[in-house]
PDB file of C-alpha atoms in Angstrom:
ATOM      1  CA  MET A 658     132.570 105.458  73.023  1.00  0.00           C
ATOM      2  CA  SER A 659     133.127 108.511  75.219  1.00  0.00           C
ATOM      3  CA  THR A 660     130.713 109.349  78.030  1.00  0.00           C
ATOM      4  CA  ALA A 661     129.625 112.392  76.032  1.00  0.00           C
ATOM      5  CA  ASP A 662     128.450 110.109  73.207  1.00  0.00           C
ATOM      6  CA  GLN A 663     126.547 107.704  75.448  1.00  0.00           C
ATOM      7  CA  ARG A 664     122.782 108.032  75.692  1.00  0.00           C
ATOM      8  CA  PRO A 665     121.217 108.832  79.076  1.00  0.00           C
ATOM      9  CA  PHE A 666     120.216 105.993  81.353  1.00  0.00           C
ATOM     10  CA  ARG A 667     116.444 105.481  81.413  1.00  0.00           C
ATOM     11  CA  VAL A 668     115.198 104.853  84.948  1.00  0.00           C
ATOM     12  CA  VAL A 669     111.543 104.107  85.697  1.00  0.00           C
ATOM     13  CA  VAL A 670     110.417 104.873  89.253  1.00  0.00           C
ATOM     14  CA  VAL A 671     107.446 102.676  90.209  1.00  0.00           C
ATOM     15  CA  ASN A 672     105.595 104.106  93.193  1.00  0.00           C
ATOM     16  CA  ALA A 673     102.691 102.206  94.749  1.00  0.00           C
ATOM     17  CA  GLY A 674     101.837 104.851  97.325  1.00  0.00           C
ATOM     18  CA  VAL A 675      98.247 106.064  97.116  1.00  0.00           C
ATOM     19  CA  SER A 676      98.138 108.844  99.702  1.00  0.00           C
ATOM     20  CA  ASP A 677      99.107 112.461  99.117  1.00  0.00           C
ATOM     21  CA  PRO A 678     101.637 113.198 100.477  1.00  0.00           C
ATOM     22  CA  SER A 679     103.082 109.703 100.375  1.00  0.00           C
ATOM     23  CA  SER A 680     106.090 108.425 102.301  1.00  0.00           C
ATOM     24  CA  THR A 681     106.455 105.716  99.644  1.00  0.00           C
ATOM     25  CA  LYS A 682     106.751 108.337  96.906  1.00  0.00           C
ATOM     26  CA  MET A 683     109.168 110.309  99.062  1.00  0.00           C
ATOM     27  CA  LEU A 684     111.428 107.261  99.360  1.00  0.00           C
ATOM     28  CA  ALA A 685     111.211 106.630  95.620  1.00  0.00           C
ATOM     29  CA  ASP A 686     112.100 110.252  94.880  1.00  0.00           C
ATOM     30  CA  ARG A 687     115.093 110.198  97.210  1.00  0.00           C
ATOM     31  CA  LEU A 688     116.400 107.050  95.564  1.00  0.00           C
ATOM     32  CA  ALA A 689     115.921 108.533  92.095  1.00  0.00           C
ATOM     33  CA  LEU A 690     117.726 111.752  92.993  1.00  0.00           C
ATOM     34  CA  ARG A 691     120.654 109.813  94.404  1.00  0.00           C
ATOM     35  CA  VAL A 692     120.863 107.603  91.306  1.00  0.00           C
ATOM     36  CA  GLU A 693     120.942 110.727  89.149  1.00  0.00           C
ATOM     37  CA  ALA A 694     123.681 112.323  91.271  1.00  0.00           C
ATOM     38  CA  LEU A 695     125.900 109.242  91.315  1.00  0.00           C
ATOM     39  CA  ALA A 696     125.496 108.664  87.579  1.00  0.00           C
ATOM     40  CA  GLN A 697     126.483 112.284  86.930  1.00  0.00           C
ATOM     41  CA  ARG A 698     129.595 111.735  89.032  1.00  0.00           C
ATOM     42  CA  ASP A 699     130.553 109.060  86.497  1.00  0.00           C
ATOM     43  CA  GLY A 700     129.856 111.392  83.587  1.00  0.00           C
ATOM     44  CA  ARG A 701     126.455 109.905  82.729  1.00  0.00           C
ATOM     45  CA  THR A 702     123.003 111.480  82.678  1.00  0.00           C
ATOM     46  CA  VAL A 703     119.690 109.946  83.727  1.00  0.00           C
ATOM     47  CA  GLN A 704     116.209 110.345  82.292  1.00  0.00           C
ATOM     48  CA  THR A 705     113.753 109.539  85.067  1.00  0.00           C
ATOM     49  CA  LEU A 706     110.143 108.562  84.433  1.00  0.00           C
ATOM     50  CA  ALA A 707     107.761 108.498  87.408  1.00  0.00           C
ATOM     51  CA  LEU A 708     105.146 105.735  87.272  1.00  0.00           C
ATOM     52  CA  ASP A 709     102.489 106.199  89.964  1.00  0.00           C
ATOM     53  CA  LEU A 710     100.477 102.993  90.130  1.00  0.00           C
ATOM     54  CA  ARG A 711      97.393 104.667  91.589  1.00  0.00           C
ATOM     55  CA  GLU A 712      96.824 106.186  88.135  1.00  0.00           C
ATOM     56  CA  LEU A 713      96.449 102.646  86.746  1.00  0.00           C
ATOM     57  CA  LEU A 714      93.753 101.587  89.207  1.00  0.00           C
ATOM     58  CA  PRO A 715      90.841 102.064  86.707  1.00  0.00           C
ATOM     59  CA  GLU A 716      92.559  99.646  84.306  1.00  0.00           C
ATOM     60  CA  LEU A 717      93.835  97.116  86.837  1.00  0.00           C
ATOM     61  CA  GLY A 718      90.637  95.064  87.098  1.00  0.00           C
ATOM     62  CA  ALA A 719      90.508  94.265  83.392  1.00  0.00           C
ATOM     63  CA  ALA A 720      94.224  93.512  83.339  1.00  0.00           C
ATOM     64  CA  LEU A 721      93.840  91.002  86.178  1.00  0.00           C
ATOM     65  CA  ALA A 722      90.653  89.403  84.876  1.00  0.00           C
ATOM     66  CA  SER A 723      91.426  89.077  81.183  1.00  0.00           C
ATOM     67  CA  GLY A 724      94.946  90.304  80.548  1.00  0.00           C
ATOM     68  CA  HIS A 725      93.582  93.235  78.583  1.00  0.00           C
ATOM     69  CA  LEU A 726      95.846  96.244  79.038  1.00  0.00           C
ATOM     70  CA  GLY A 727      94.359  99.713  78.758  1.00  0.00           C
ATOM     71  CA  PRO A 728      96.272 102.663  77.285  1.00  0.00           C
ATOM     72  CA  LYS A 729      97.891 103.753  80.556  1.00  0.00           C
ATOM     73  CA  PHE A 730      98.869 100.196  81.415  1.00  0.00           C
ATOM     74  CA  THR A 731     100.324  99.678  77.950  1.00  0.00           C
ATOM     75  CA  LYS A 732     102.352 102.869  78.274  1.00  0.00           C
ATOM     76  CA  ALA A 733     103.687 101.688  81.635  1.00  0.00           C
ATOM     77  CA  VAL A 734     104.726  98.338  80.175  1.00  0.00           C
ATOM     78  CA  GLU A 735     106.562 100.003  77.300  1.00  0.00           C
ATOM     79  CA  ALA A 736     108.368 102.301  79.732  1.00  0.00           C
ATOM     80  CA  LEU A 737     109.563  99.308  81.744  1.00  0.00           C
ATOM     81  CA  ARG A 738     110.572  97.447  78.596  1.00  0.00           C
ATOM     82  CA  SER A 739     112.919 100.240  77.525  1.00  0.00           C
ATOM     83  CA  ALA A 740     114.231 101.053  81.009  1.00  0.00           C
ATOM     84  CA  ASP A 741     117.870 100.547  81.909  1.00  0.00           C
ATOM     85  CA  GLY A 742     116.963 100.428  85.587  1.00  0.00           C
ATOM     86  CA  VAL A 743     113.915 100.367  87.850  1.00  0.00           C
ATOM     87  CA  ILE A 744     113.228 101.755  91.308  1.00  0.00           C
ATOM     88  CA  ALA A 745     110.204  99.965  92.812  1.00  0.00           C
ATOM     89  CA  THR A 746     108.706 101.101  96.123  1.00  0.00           C
ATOM     90  CA  ALA A 747     105.612  99.948  97.985  1.00  0.00           C
ATOM     91  CA  PRO A 748     103.785 100.692 101.221  1.00  0.00           C
ATOM     92  CA  VAL A 749     103.471  97.741 103.579  1.00  0.00           C
ATOM     93  CA  TYR A 750     100.065  96.563 104.806  1.00  0.00           C
ATOM     94  CA  ASN A 751      99.499  93.530 107.029  1.00  0.00           C
ATOM     95  CA  ALA A 752     103.101  92.360 106.779  1.00  0.00           C
ATOM     96  CA  GLY A 753     103.218  92.467 102.974  1.00  0.00           C
ATOM     97  CA  PRO A 754     103.611  94.903 100.085  1.00  0.00           C
ATOM     98  CA  SER A 755     100.369  96.545  99.011  1.00  0.00           C
ATOM     99  CA  GLY A 756      97.984  94.644  96.760  1.00  0.00           C
ATOM    100  CA  LEU A 757      98.305  97.368  94.139  1.00  0.00           C
ATOM    101  CA  PHE A 758     102.055  96.798  93.956  1.00  0.00           C
ATOM    102  CA  THR A 759     101.934  93.008  93.744  1.00  0.00           C
ATOM    103  CA  SER A 760      98.966  92.985  91.342  1.00  0.00           C
ATOM    104  CA  PHE A 761     100.754  95.310  88.922  1.00  0.00           C
ATOM    105  CA  PHE A 762     103.866  93.156  88.722  1.00  0.00           C
ATOM    106  CA  GLN A 763     101.864  89.926  88.574  1.00  0.00           C
ATOM    107  CA  VAL A 764     100.071  91.178  85.476  1.00  0.00           C
ATOM    108  CA  LEU A 765     103.308  91.822  83.593  1.00  0.00           C
ATOM    109  CA  ASP A 766     104.645  89.368  81.078  1.00  0.00           C
ATOM    110  CA  ASN A 767     107.142  87.065  82.781  1.00  0.00           C
ATOM    111  CA  ASP A 768     109.839  87.997  80.261  1.00  0.00           C
ATOM    112  CA  LEU A 769     109.500  91.770  80.503  1.00  0.00           C
ATOM    113  CA  LEU A 770     112.076  92.356  83.224  1.00  0.00           C
ATOM    114  CA  ILE A 771     114.640  89.616  82.601  1.00  0.00           C
ATOM    115  CA  ALA A 772     118.035  90.790  83.947  1.00  0.00           C
ATOM    116  CA  LYS A 773     116.694  94.316  84.525  1.00  0.00           C
ATOM    117  CA  PRO A 774     118.526  96.109  87.397  1.00  0.00           C
ATOM    118  CA  VAL A 775     116.056  96.978  90.181  1.00  0.00           C
ATOM    119  CA  ILE A 776     116.166  98.727  93.551  1.00  0.00           C
ATOM    120  CA  LEU A 777     113.497  97.530  95.969  1.00  0.00           C
ATOM    121  CA  GLY A 778     112.113  99.814  98.662  1.00  0.00           C
ATOM    122  CA  ALA A 779     109.224  99.842 101.121  1.00  0.00           C
ATOM    123  CA  THR A 780     107.729 102.073 103.803  1.00  0.00           C
ATOM    124  CA  ALA A 781     105.650 101.367 106.895  1.00  0.00           C
ATOM    125  CA  GLY A 782     104.665 102.934 110.170  1.00  0.00           C
ATOM    126  CA  THR A 783     106.753 100.554 112.244  1.00  0.00           C
ATOM    127  CA  ALA A 784     110.036  98.684 111.968  1.00  0.00           C
ATOM    128  CA  ARG A 785     108.134  95.421 112.540  1.00  0.00           C
ATOM    129  CA  HIS A 786     107.710  95.255 108.754  1.00  0.00           C
ATOM    130  CA  ALA A 787     111.409  95.688 107.944  1.00  0.00           C
ATOM    131  CA  LEU A 788     111.811  92.165 106.520  1.00  0.00           C
ATOM    132  CA  VAL A 789     109.011  92.551 103.981  1.00  0.00           C
ATOM    133  CA  VAL A 790     111.352  93.869 101.295  1.00  0.00           C
ATOM    134  CA  ASP A 791     113.779  90.968 101.414  1.00  0.00           C
ATOM    135  CA  GLY A 792     111.290  88.364 102.596  1.00  0.00           C
ATOM    136  CA  GLU A 793     108.502  88.960 100.065  1.00  0.00           C
ATOM    137  CA  MET A 794     109.300  91.608  97.463  1.00  0.00           C
ATOM    138  CA  ARG A 795     112.684  90.140  96.571  1.00  0.00           C
ATOM    139  CA  GLY A 796     111.043  86.748  95.983  1.00  0.00           C
ATOM    140  CA  LEU A 797     108.556  88.267  93.529  1.00  0.00           C
ATOM    141  CA  PHE A 798     111.331  89.938  91.572  1.00  0.00           C
ATOM    142  CA  ALA A 799     113.414  86.769  91.612  1.00  0.00           C
ATOM    143  CA  PHE A 800     110.472  85.057  89.920  1.00  0.00           C
ATOM    144  CA  LEU A 801     110.489  87.838  87.312  1.00  0.00           C
ATOM    145  CA  ARG A 802     114.235  87.148  86.885  1.00  0.00           C
ATOM    146  CA  THR A 803     115.401  90.680  87.583  1.00  0.00           C
ATOM    147  CA  MET A 804     118.809  91.766  88.891  1.00  0.00           C
ATOM    148  CA  THR A 805     117.879  93.316  92.224  1.00  0.00           C
ATOM    149  CA  THR A 806     120.549  95.348  93.966  1.00  0.00           C
ATOM    150  CA  PRO A 807     122.136  93.681  97.024  1.00  0.00           C
ATOM    151  CA  THR A 808     120.887  96.572  99.148  1.00  0.00           C
ATOM    152  CA  SER A 809     117.149  97.079  99.626  1.00  0.00           C
ATOM    153  CA  VAL A 810     115.738 100.109 101.430  1.00  0.00           C
ATOM    154  CA  PHE A 811     113.079 100.059 104.130  1.00  0.00           C
ATOM    155  CA  ALA A 812     111.888 103.182 105.932  1.00  0.00           C
ATOM    156  CA  ALA A 813     109.692 103.178 109.027  1.00  0.00           C
ATOM    157  CA  THR A 814     108.364 106.413 110.503  1.00  0.00           C
ATOM    158  CA  GLU A 815     111.312 106.784 112.856  1.00  0.00           C
ATOM    159  CA  ASP A 816     113.893 106.199 110.104  1.00  0.00           C
ATOM    160  CA  TRP A 817     113.407 109.450 108.222  1.00  0.00           C
ATOM    161  CA  GLN A 818     115.643 111.405 110.603  1.00  0.00           C
ATOM    162  CA  ASP A 819     118.218 108.615 110.863  1.00  0.00           C
ATOM    163  CA  LYS A 820     121.496 108.950 108.951  1.00  0.00           C
ATOM    164  CA  ALA A 821     121.484 105.187 108.462  1.00  0.00           C
ATOM    165  CA  LEU A 822     118.599 105.552 105.980  1.00  0.00           C
ATOM    166  CA  THR A 823     120.641 108.014 103.935  1.00  0.00           C
ATOM    167  CA  LYS A 824     123.524 105.536 103.867  1.00  0.00           C
ATOM    168  CA  ARG A 825     121.262 102.718 102.649  1.00  0.00           C
ATOM    169  CA  ILE A 826     119.810 104.944  99.942  1.00  0.00           C
ATOM    170  CA  ASP A 827     123.303 105.912  98.828  1.00  0.00           C
ATOM    171  CA  ARG A 828     124.479 102.294  98.756  1.00  0.00           C
ATOM    172  CA  ALA A 829     121.466 101.017  96.810  1.00  0.00           C
ATOM    173  CA  ALA A 830     121.718 103.884  94.313  1.00  0.00           C
ATOM    174  CA  ARG A 831     125.416 103.208  93.778  1.00  0.00           C
ATOM    175  CA  GLU A 832     124.685  99.532  93.133  1.00  0.00           C
ATOM    176  CA  LEU A 833     122.018 100.379  90.554  1.00  0.00           C
ATOM    177  CA  VAL A 834     124.337 102.750  88.721  1.00  0.00           C
ATOM    178  CA  VAL A 835     127.081 100.114  88.614  1.00  0.00           C
ATOM    179  CA  LEU A 836     124.653  97.517  87.242  1.00  0.00           C
ATOM    180  CA  MET A 837     123.447  99.909  84.545  1.00  0.00           C
ATOM    181  CA  GLU A 838     126.990 100.914  83.618  1.00  0.00           C
ATOM    182  CA  SER A 839     127.957  97.258  83.262  1.00  0.00           C
ATOM    183  CA  GLU A 840     125.129  96.746  80.722  1.00  0.00           C
ATOM    184  CA  ILE A 841     124.323  93.540  82.568  1.00  0.00           C
ATOM    185  CA  GLU A 842     120.816  93.259  81.110  1.00  0.00           C
ATOM    186  CA  ALA A 843     122.093  93.130  77.553  1.00  0.00           C
ATOM    187  CA  LYS A 844     124.958  90.821  78.430  1.00  0.00           C
ATOM    188  CA  ILE A 845     122.593  88.328  80.049  1.00  0.00           C
ATOM    189  CA  ALA A 846     119.287  88.599  78.190  1.00  0.00           C
ATOM    190  CA  ASP A 847     120.627  89.228  74.691  1.00  0.00           C
ATOM    191  CA  THR A 848     123.088  86.349  74.806  1.00  0.00           C
ATOM    192  CA  SER A 849     121.003  83.814  76.729  1.00  0.00           C
ATOM    193  CA  TRP A 850     117.437  84.496  75.579  1.00  0.00           C
ATOM    194  CA  ASN A 851     116.879  81.012  74.177  1.00  0.00           C
ATOM    195  CA  SER A 852     117.984  79.467  77.464  1.00  0.00           C
ATOM    196  CA  TYR A 853     114.995  80.877  79.345  1.00  0.00           C
ATOM    197  CA  GLN A 854     111.583  79.280  79.616  1.00  0.00           C
ATOM    198  CA  HIS A 855     109.238  81.713  77.884  1.00  0.00           C
ATOM    199  CA  GLU A 856     105.529  81.751  78.631  1.00  0.00           C
ATOM    200  CA  PHE A 857     102.363  83.539  77.536  1.00  0.00           C
ATOM    201  CA  GLY A 858     102.908  86.784  75.594  1.00  0.00           C
ATOM    202  CA  SER A 859     106.636  86.351  75.191  1.00  0.00           C
ATOM    203  CA  ALA A 860     106.121  82.969  73.626  1.00  0.00           C
ATOM    204  CA  GLY A 861     103.904  84.435  70.927  1.00  0.00           C
ATOM    205  CA  GLY A 862     100.647  84.839  72.799  1.00  0.00           C
ATOM    206  CA  ILE A 863      97.993  82.451  74.055  1.00  0.00           C
ATOM    207  CA  ASP A 864      96.293  80.387  71.353  1.00  0.00           C
ATOM    208  CA  LEU A 865      92.623  80.922  72.149  1.00  0.00           C
ATOM    209  CA  GLU A 866      91.658  78.247  69.621  1.00  0.00           C
ATOM    210  CA  SER A 867      93.750  75.504  71.210  1.00  0.00           C
ATOM    211  CA  ASP A 868      92.010  72.419  72.629  1.00  0.00           C
ATOM    212  CA  LEU A 869      93.034  73.420  76.149  1.00  0.00           C
ATOM    213  CA  MET A 870      91.578  76.911  75.841  1.00  0.00           C
ATOM    214  CA  ARG A 871      88.369  75.522  74.272  1.00  0.00           C
ATOM    215  CA  LEU A 872      87.884  73.285  77.299  1.00  0.00           C
ATOM    216  CA  ALA A 873      88.746  76.099  79.727  1.00  0.00           C
ATOM    217  CA  ALA A 874      86.042  78.236  78.114  1.00  0.00           C
ATOM    218  CA  GLY A 875      83.453  75.522  78.575  1.00  0.00           C
ATOM    219  CA  GLY A 876      83.547  74.218  75.014  1.00  0.00           C
ATOM    220  CA  THR A 877      84.183  70.775  73.604  1.00  0.00           C
ATOM    221  CA  LEU A 878      86.959  69.202  71.592  1.00  0.00           C
ATOM    222  CA  PRO A 879      86.478  68.791  67.829  1.00  0.00           C
ATOM    223  CA  GLY A 880      84.829  65.488  66.978  1.00  0.00           C
ATOM    224  CA  THR A 881      83.264  65.015  70.400  1.00  0.00           C
ATOM    225  CA  ARG A 882      79.675  65.364  71.464  1.00  0.00           C
ATOM    226  CA  PRO A 883      78.692  68.378  73.600  1.00  0.00           C
TER     227      PRO A 883
END
């Protein structure tokens, strides 16, 4: 198949910044633009979808409490499901990624992002938080079984005028493009799906009528006295 016949890469940019303007969104945008440019250099095009998590805040409570996904949340999940690559950026608070960021990814089905190529990025006011991306965010995405790029990108206030940040952005973007071009998600997930431990929604949903769920809801087992 020639490059002209290949469909565009679908890249979802997950931004957990809540301020306007947002340095977290600025980092996400710079990464996305570089991914687009490097893919074009290889004769490929990119369709980028921006996913601003602050727009999901009204639906987040129900998703956390009951697993019920509202319309915006459902749309976000479907976008991630069909993505060839993901750029995920978060602001850092108290030496960790924002609660909005971690809560969103904790709600997702554990199987949704298997072998999905992902760039991780974070922003903060000081370089003291530089290890948050690799120390905490990378662990979360390892649990979700994604293919994170070797290079993560952290930007403190003083980094924005530093050429080293541009180099890290370029390197991470190049790695994401290579992973997407290799079709690594399909080669891993499609051929090894039965080798993974599947839970919750991916395993066919939670059986609300099971004995375990009856007990969890305060009920009793069939044939026993209340």
